[in-house]
C-alpha cells in the first residue's frame, strides 16, 4: 500500500462564465503522505479553494468544470467515482472545514445534531448512539458535553470553529482539508484552535491540507508547503526547505512582503503589479509580468518542474538552466 | 512619486479596452441575455408605440366612438380587424386607445406612488427613530385598507374621471413603495461609503440624494415595473364595475364589462380586450422579473 | 519638542442594547504628536474601531473630550465640524463597501473638493487636481472613468486614500486599511502610506489587529482590551518588554513565519467576557493567569512605568513599587 494518501496529477479546472473562461487550476500536481500536513499557500485567485473543492468534487457545476487530471485518494481515482460513491467519502474519509464559522453551521439545528448527522449517515449508528459519540467529540474539542443541545448562535466564533472541527473529525477521516480555518478568528483564539487541530491530528494521524495565506501559520503547523500562483504549484518543498531556501521569485517576494517581527526594515519589498486575471492569464510563465528577474524568454516559454533537491521542486526558467538570474536570489 | 508605488501595466482592467462600463451598462448587458425579459421589453415597446400613435392608426372620434348600429356585433373582418362591439365600434381601435389610457394611468399612478411613497420611505429610513415610527405607522394604517377598496372610495368621493382614477390608484399604492424604499435605504445606509461621505463633510441632503437614493433604486425599479401591471389591472377592475373611465371612452376593463351580455353570441367583444390585458401584464411581469435578476448584484459572482 | 496634535480625555462610548448597556469604549486617554504614527491594536470587540470614529465624531462620544490642535472639538456644531473635516480624515477597512458603486473614480475623489468648494465644479482645475491625487497614490490616469467594481482591492484602497487626501488633512485615522488585502498588495499599500506620511507630514492613528503590521509602521503602540487601554509604549519597547499579561499573551499568539523561533505560547483561559454591563474590576481579570483579589474589585489605571511605557495592571504596579 502506497505511503501517499493523496496524489493529484495535472488537474485542470475551469469556470465557464459570461465574462470568459476562468482558468482556476492549470495543471496542478501534488502529493500528500498519510498523517502529513501540507500547507497550500497563495493569494486570492491562486486556485487553492478550487483545488480543495475539486478533491471533494464539490466544484459548483455550472459554471465550474473539471476539465482533466486525476485525483488519487487511497488508491482510487476520485474523478471516476459515481456521485453516490463520493457521498460516502465526504465527511467520512475526507472532511473539509471552511473559513467562516458563522455560515458553516446550520442555525436551526443544535450542534449535537450537526455532529451526529455525519456519524449517523456514515457509520450506521442509531440516533442515540450517534448522539453519544457527538457528545464525546464535543469534549474532544474542548467544549463541555452539556452544550450539545445549544444552537450555533449561542457560541462565540472560536467555539463555533471547534464545533466545525468536531463535525469534520467525527468519522475519523484520513484526510482533512482546512480552508483558511482561522482567518476569521482573533489572534488569541486562533492560537487555541491551531493548537487543538495539532493535537487532534497527532491523536488520529489525520493527513491535512491547510489552505492559508499566512506564512506564520504554515511555519507552525505544516510539514510540507506548496505555493500556488495562477492555478499552478510553482514551488513545492518541505517546511525547512521553503523557509531556509526559497527558490521561486514569487515565494521570495511573499517573504519580502511580510513585515517581520524579528528585524525592522524601512520599507517592505512588495511584489510589483497585481494578481493575474484568470480569464486572461499571461503567456509563458504566469508570474513574468511581476517578476523582477523576468526576461524575454519568460514570456514565451512555460517553465516545467525542476528538482532542486529531494523534496524541493520549483517551476522557474532560472533553475532550468535556461537563463541567468539578474541578481542573487 | 517614490518608486515603491506601482503604476501598473496589467491586463486586468476592462476599461483598458476603452469601454466605460458603468453599473447601468452592466445591468443592460445582463438584461439583454435574458430572452424572456427581452420579449417582454419588445412587447412593451410595441404597445407604447401603438399607444403613442393611436390617433394616427385609428382616429378617435371616427372609429372608436362613433356608433354604427348597422355594423354591430360583427366578427373579425378586413375592415374591422378584431370585429365590432355592440355599438358597431371598431374593437381594434378601441383597444389601441384603451391601451393608451391603461398605460397612462399605470405610469402616472406608479409615478405618484413612487414619488410620494419613496420620499416618505427615504426620510423614514434615513432618520429612523420617531420620524420613522410616525411615517411607517401611518403607512400601516393605509395598508390595512385593501387598496382596491381605497381606490374605490377615492373615486367615489372625487368623481369618476381619468385624473381621479390615476390619483386613486396612485395613492393606494403609496404605502407599498414607502416600505420598499425604506428597506432599501436601511440597507444602503449601513454601507461604509455612506460613513465615508459623512467623513468628507457631505450634508444630509447630499448623502440622501447622491449616495443613498441612486443605490436604493433597484428594488423600486423592479416593483415599479410590476406596479404598472397592477395599476392596469386595477384600472380595468374599477372600470369593469363602472367606477373607472367614464363611457364612451374605451378602456379595457369597461370593454370587458360591456361584453358580458354578449358572451355567447359575440365572445370576441370580451376576448380581445381580455387578451390585451393578459399580454400587457405578462410582458410587464417578464420585464420586471428580468430587471430583478439583472439588478441583483449577487449574480455578479 | 513636537507639538501635540490630538488629545483624547476620558472617552466613553456606550451603546444601549436590549441586553443592557454595551461599553464599547470605557474611559480612554492618550495624546498624539504631529507626524506620529500611533498603532492601536486589539482583538475584535476591544473598541479600537469605535474610538477611531469617535475621534472624528462620526460617532458621538457618550462622555469625554477630544482636543485637536489644542482646541476642544467635542462640542462643535455641525457646520464647524464640516470645516474641521478638512483636517481630519479616515481610511476605511473594506475597499468594497467604502466606495459608492455608482460613482466613477474621479467622481469619488472629486467629491470632497466639490463639497468644500475648493475647486469649482466642471473646471479643468478640478480635473487637474483629481489627476494629481491619483498620481500621488499610484493610480494610472486611464482609470479616471473606471468604476470601483471593475478594480481589485488594492486599487480600490488607493482610491479611498486619494479621497482622504483630497482635502490635505493633517490627521488620518486608518481603520485596518490593509486587512482586507492580499499580502503582496498589503505591502504596496503600507509603503504608500509611509511615503505619503513623509511627503505630506501626516499623523496616523493606525488601527489594526495585525501585530506584525503595527510593529512595522508605528512609532508608538497602544493595546486595547474590552474598551480600555491596557498598555502603551514605543513600538520596539512594547515588543521587547511587554508588561501587561494580555499584551504578553497577544504577542505570544502571533504565528511567526520562521522555523527558528520556538516561542512559549501563553494560552489564555476561556473567552472574552461580555462588554455589556461589565462587572467592576479589571476587565481582563477573568482570563488572567496572575489575577489577584484586588483585580476583581478595582479598575487599574494607566500609569507610566518609565521609558514612555504605560501599563494598567496591579501586578505591574506592585512589582514597580517593590
PDB file of N, CA and C in Angstrom, chain C residues 151-203:
ATOM      1  N   UNK C 151     -12.349  47.223 -10.454  1.00  0.00           N
ATOM      2  CA  UNK C 151     -10.978  47.240  -9.944  1.00  0.00           C
ATOM      3  C   UNK C 151     -10.802  46.279  -8.779  1.00  0.00           C
ATOM      4  N   UNK C 152      -9.522  45.911  -8.539  1.00  0.00           N
ATOM      5  CA  UNK C 152      -9.239  44.991  -7.444  1.00  0.00           C
ATOM      6  C   UNK C 152      -9.112  45.754  -6.130  1.00  0.00           C
ATOM      7  N   UNK C 153      -9.007  44.996  -5.042  1.00  0.00           N
ATOM      8  CA  UNK C 153      -8.974  45.579  -3.699  1.00  0.00           C
ATOM      9  C   UNK C 153      -7.883  46.606  -3.503  1.00  0.00           C
ATOM     10  N   UNK C 154      -6.682  46.320  -4.020  1.00  0.00           N
ATOM     11  CA  UNK C 154      -5.572  47.244  -3.822  1.00  0.00           C
ATOM     12  C   UNK C 154      -5.846  48.591  -4.466  1.00  0.00           C
ATOM     13  N   UNK C 155      -6.333  48.569  -5.703  1.00  0.00           N
ATOM     14  CA  UNK C 155      -6.622  49.823  -6.384  1.00  0.00           C
ATOM     15  C   UNK C 155      -7.756  50.567  -5.707  1.00  0.00           C
ATOM     16  N   UNK C 156      -8.763  49.829  -5.263  1.00  0.00           N
ATOM     17  CA  UNK C 156      -9.869  50.499  -4.576  1.00  0.00           C
ATOM     18  C   UNK C 156      -9.380  51.185  -3.314  1.00  0.00           C
ATOM     19  N   UNK C 157      -8.476  50.539  -2.638  1.00  0.00           N
ATOM     20  CA  UNK C 157      -7.967  51.138  -1.414  1.00  0.00           C
ATOM     21  C   UNK C 157      -7.195  52.406  -1.745  1.00  0.00           C
ATOM     22  N   UNK C 158      -6.506  52.417  -2.855  1.00  0.00           N
ATOM     23  CA  UNK C 158      -5.806  53.629  -3.270  1.00  0.00           C
ATOM     24  C   UNK C 158      -6.800  54.757  -3.530  1.00  0.00           C
ATOM     25  N   UNK C 159      -7.956  54.402  -4.108  1.00  0.00           N
ATOM     26  CA  UNK C 159      -8.989  55.426  -4.329  1.00  0.00           C
ATOM     27  C   UNK C 159      -9.420  56.009  -2.990  1.00  0.00           C
ATOM     28  N   UNK C 160      -9.632  55.138  -2.024  1.00  0.00           N
ATOM     29  CA  UNK C 160     -10.039  55.588  -0.699  1.00  0.00           C
ATOM     30  C   UNK C 160      -8.992  56.498  -0.079  1.00  0.00           C
ATOM     31  N   UNK C 161      -7.724  56.167  -0.314  1.00  0.00           N
ATOM     32  CA  UNK C 161      -6.655  57.009   0.220  1.00  0.00           C
ATOM     33  C   UNK C 161      -6.643  58.357  -0.485  1.00  0.00           C
ATOM     34  N   UNK C 162      -6.798  58.333  -1.794  1.00  0.00           N
ATOM     35  CA  UNK C 162      -6.827  59.600  -2.536  1.00  0.00           C
ATOM     36  C   UNK C 162      -7.962  60.476  -2.050  1.00  0.00           C
ATOM     37  N   UNK C 163      -9.110  59.864  -1.811  1.00  0.00           N
ATOM     38  CA  UNK C 163     -10.255  60.621  -1.310  1.00  0.00           C
ATOM     39  C   UNK C 163      -9.938  61.243   0.046  1.00  0.00           C
ATOM     40  N   UNK C 164      -9.255  60.465   0.889  1.00  0.00           N
ATOM     41  CA  UNK C 164      -8.925  61.001   2.214  1.00  0.00           C
ATOM     42  C   UNK C 164      -7.920  62.139   2.121  1.00  0.00           C
ATOM     43  N   UNK C 165      -7.070  62.092   1.099  1.00  0.00           N
ATOM     44  CA  UNK C 165      -6.028  63.114   0.995  1.00  0.00           C
ATOM     45  C   UNK C 165      -6.487  64.370   0.287  1.00  0.00           C
ATOM     46  N   UNK C 166      -7.654  64.285  -0.373  1.00  0.00           N
ATOM     47  CA  UNK C 166      -8.081  65.392  -1.237  1.00  0.00           C
ATOM     48  C   UNK C 166      -8.117  66.729  -0.511  1.00  0.00           C
ATOM     49  N   UNK C 167      -8.512  66.703   0.760  1.00  0.00           N
ATOM     50  CA  UNK C 167      -8.650  67.962   1.484  1.00  0.00           C
ATOM     51  C   UNK C 167      -7.373  68.369   2.194  1.00  0.00           C
ATOM     52  N   UNK C 168      -6.285  67.669   1.906  1.00  0.00           N
ATOM     53  CA  UNK C 168      -4.987  67.928   2.538  1.00  0.00           C
ATOM     54  C   UNK C 168      -5.097  67.914   4.059  1.00  0.00           C
ATOM     55  N   UNK C 169      -5.520  66.787   4.611  1.00  0.00           N
ATOM     56  CA  UNK C 169      -5.702  66.723   6.061  1.00  0.00           C
ATOM     57  C   UNK C 169      -4.368  66.663   6.788  1.00  0.00           C
ATOM     58  N   UNK C 170      -4.434  66.914   8.093  1.00  0.00           N
ATOM     59  CA  UNK C 170      -3.224  66.810   8.904  1.00  0.00           C
ATOM     60  C   UNK C 170      -3.201  65.475   9.617  1.00  0.00           C
ATOM     61  N   UNK C 171      -4.413  64.940   9.863  1.00  0.00           N
ATOM     62  CA  UNK C 171      -4.532  63.774  10.721  1.00  0.00           C
ATOM     63  C   UNK C 171      -5.433  62.745  10.049  1.00  0.00           C
ATOM     64  N   UNK C 172      -4.989  61.499  10.009  1.00  0.00           N
ATOM     65  CA  UNK C 172      -5.795  60.456   9.359  1.00  0.00           C
ATOM     66  C   UNK C 172      -5.969  59.262  10.293  1.00  0.00           C
ATOM     67  N   UNK C 173      -7.215  58.832  10.430  1.00  0.00           N
ATOM     68  CA  UNK C 173      -7.494  57.587  11.137  1.00  0.00           C
ATOM     69  C   UNK C 173      -7.505  56.489  10.080  1.00  0.00           C
ATOM     70  N   UNK C 174      -6.563  55.566  10.169  1.00  0.00           N
ATOM     71  CA  UNK C 174      -6.519  54.469   9.204  1.00  0.00           C
ATOM     72  C   UNK C 174      -7.103  53.237   9.897  1.00  0.00           C
ATOM     73  N   UNK C 175      -8.334  52.899   9.554  1.00  0.00           N
ATOM     74  CA  UNK C 175      -9.017  51.801  10.237  1.00  0.00           C
ATOM     75  C   UNK C 175      -8.802  50.494   9.489  1.00  0.00           C
ATOM     76  N   UNK C 176      -7.837  49.717   9.917  1.00  0.00           N
ATOM     77  CA  UNK C 176      -7.486  48.446   9.278  1.00  0.00           C
ATOM     78  C   UNK C 176      -7.346  48.606   7.771  1.00  0.00           C
ATOM     79  N   UNK C 177      -6.541  49.536   7.307  1.00  0.00           N
ATOM     80  CA  UNK C 177      -6.510  49.852   5.874  1.00  0.00           C
ATOM     81  C   UNK C 177      -5.985  48.734   4.984  1.00  0.00           C
ATOM     82  N   UNK C 178      -5.260  47.773   5.549  1.00  0.00           N
ATOM     83  CA  UNK C 178      -4.722  46.726   4.672  1.00  0.00           C
ATOM     84  C   UNK C 178      -5.226  45.335   5.028  1.00  0.00           C
ATOM     85  N   UNK C 179      -6.106  45.229   6.013  1.00  0.00           N
ATOM     86  CA  UNK C 179      -6.521  43.901   6.476  1.00  0.00           C
ATOM     87  C   UNK C 179      -7.254  43.101   5.423  1.00  0.00           C
ATOM     88  N   UNK C 180      -7.947  43.791   4.510  1.00  0.00           N
ATOM     89  CA  UNK C 180      -8.736  43.053   3.525  1.00  0.00           C
ATOM     90  C   UNK C 180      -7.945  42.780   2.250  1.00  0.00           C
ATOM     91  N   UNK C 181      -6.656  43.077   2.263  1.00  0.00           N
ATOM     92  CA  UNK C 181      -5.891  42.952   1.022  1.00  0.00           C
ATOM     93  C   UNK C 181      -4.967  41.748   1.059  1.00  0.00           C
ATOM     94  N   UNK C 182      -4.643  41.260  -0.117  1.00  0.00           N
ATOM     95  CA  UNK C 182      -3.660  40.190  -0.232  1.00  0.00           C
ATOM     96  C   UNK C 182      -2.309  40.666   0.276  1.00  0.00           C
ATOM     97  N   UNK C 183      -1.528  39.707   0.719  1.00  0.00           N
ATOM     98  CA  UNK C 183      -0.238  40.028   1.330  1.00  0.00           C
ATOM     99  C   UNK C 183       0.643  40.902   0.446  1.00  0.00           C
ATOM    100  N   UNK C 184       0.743  40.564  -0.852  1.00  0.00           N
ATOM    101  CA  UNK C 184       1.653  41.351  -1.693  1.00  0.00           C
ATOM    102  C   UNK C 184       1.108  42.761  -1.915  1.00  0.00           C
ATOM    103  N   UNK C 185      -0.207  42.896  -1.964  1.00  0.00           N
ATOM    104  CA  UNK C 185      -0.801  44.225  -2.131  1.00  0.00           C
ATOM    105  C   UNK C 185      -0.701  45.004  -0.821  1.00  0.00           C
ATOM    106  N   UNK C 186      -0.843  44.310   0.302  1.00  0.00           N
ATOM    107  CA  UNK C 186      -0.694  44.949   1.608  1.00  0.00           C
ATOM    108  C   UNK C 186       0.615  45.710   1.667  1.00  0.00           C
ATOM    109  N   UNK C 187       1.658  45.009   1.239  1.00  0.00           N
ATOM    110  CA  UNK C 187       2.986  45.623   1.327  1.00  0.00           C
ATOM    111  C   UNK C 187       3.046  46.884   0.479  1.00  0.00           C
ATOM    112  N   UNK C 188       2.446  46.856  -0.700  1.00  0.00           N
ATOM    113  CA  UNK C 188       2.440  48.048  -1.562  1.00  0.00           C
ATOM    114  C   UNK C 188       1.739  49.207  -0.856  1.00  0.00           C
ATOM    115  N   UNK C 189       0.586  48.922  -0.275  1.00  0.00           N
ATOM    116  CA  UNK C 189      -0.191  49.996   0.350  1.00  0.00           C
ATOM    117  C   UNK C 189       0.507  50.518   1.604  1.00  0.00           C
ATOM    118  N   UNK C 190       1.126  49.631   2.364  1.00  0.00           N
ATOM    119  CA  UNK C 190       1.844  50.082   3.558  1.00  0.00           C
ATOM    120  C   UNK C 190       2.982  51.017   3.159  1.00  0.00           C
ATOM    121  N   UNK C 191       3.713  50.635   2.128  1.00  0.00           N
ATOM    122  CA  UNK C 191       4.782  51.507   1.656  1.00  0.00           C
ATOM    123  C   UNK C 191       4.217  52.857   1.226  1.00  0.00           C
ATOM    124  N   UNK C 192       3.098  52.805   0.518  1.00  0.00           N
ATOM    125  CA  UNK C 192       2.468  54.044   0.057  1.00  0.00           C
ATOM    126  C   UNK C 192       2.127  54.940   1.231  1.00  0.00           C
ATOM    127  N   UNK C 193       1.517  54.342   2.263  1.00  0.00           N
ATOM    128  CA  UNK C 193       1.125  55.143   3.421  1.00  0.00           C
ATOM    129  C   UNK C 193       2.337  55.775   4.084  1.00  0.00           C
ATOM    130  N   UNK C 194       3.426  55.023   4.148  1.00  0.00           N
ATOM    131  CA  UNK C 194       4.629  55.580   4.766  1.00  0.00           C
ATOM    132  C   UNK C 194       5.208  56.704   3.910  1.00  0.00           C
ATOM    133  N   UNK C 195       5.239  56.483   2.585  1.00  0.00           N
ATOM    134  CA  UNK C 195       5.757  57.535   1.702  1.00  0.00           C
ATOM    135  C   UNK C 195       4.929  58.806   1.840  1.00  0.00           C
ATOM    136  N   UNK C 196       3.607  58.640   1.855  1.00  0.00           N
ATOM    137  CA  UNK C 196       2.737  59.806   1.958  1.00  0.00           C
ATOM    138  C   UNK C 196       2.954  60.541   3.275  1.00  0.00           C
ATOM    139  N   UNK C 197       3.193  59.770   4.319  1.00  0.00           N
ATOM    140  CA  UNK C 197       3.389  60.422   5.607  1.00  0.00           C
ATOM    141  C   UNK C 197       4.612  61.315   5.569  1.00  0.00           C
ATOM    142  N   UNK C 198       5.673  60.773   4.953  1.00  0.00           N
ATOM    143  CA  UNK C 198       6.905  61.556   4.868  1.00  0.00           C
ATOM    144  C   UNK C 198       6.692  62.795   4.018  1.00  0.00           C
ATOM    145  N   UNK C 199       6.046  62.573   2.871  1.00  0.00           N
ATOM    146  CA  UNK C 199       5.912  63.671   1.928  1.00  0.00           C
ATOM    147  C   UNK C 199       4.979  64.764   2.433  1.00  0.00           C
ATOM    148  N   UNK C 200       3.893  64.369   3.086  1.00  0.00           N
ATOM    149  CA  UNK C 200       2.864  65.339   3.438  1.00  0.00           C
ATOM    150  C   UNK C 200       2.811  65.665   4.933  1.00  0.00           C
ATOM    151  N   UNK C 201       3.701  65.068   5.708  1.00  0.00           N
ATOM    152  CA  UNK C 201       3.710  65.386   7.140  1.00  0.00           C
ATOM    153  C   UNK C 201       2.448  64.963   7.863  1.00  0.00           C
ATOM    154  N   UNK C 202       1.949  63.772   7.539  1.00  0.00           N
ATOM    155  CA  UNK C 202       0.689  63.328   8.128  1.00  0.00           C
ATOM    156  C   UNK C 202       0.893  62.677   9.497  1.00  0.00           C
ATOM    157  N   UNK C 203      -0.156  62.695  10.270  1.00  0.00           N
ATOM    158  CA  UNK C 203      -0.176  61.974  11.540  1.00  0.00           C
ATOM    159  C   UNK C 203      -1.189  60.849  11.401  1.00  0.00           C
TER     160      UNK C 203
END
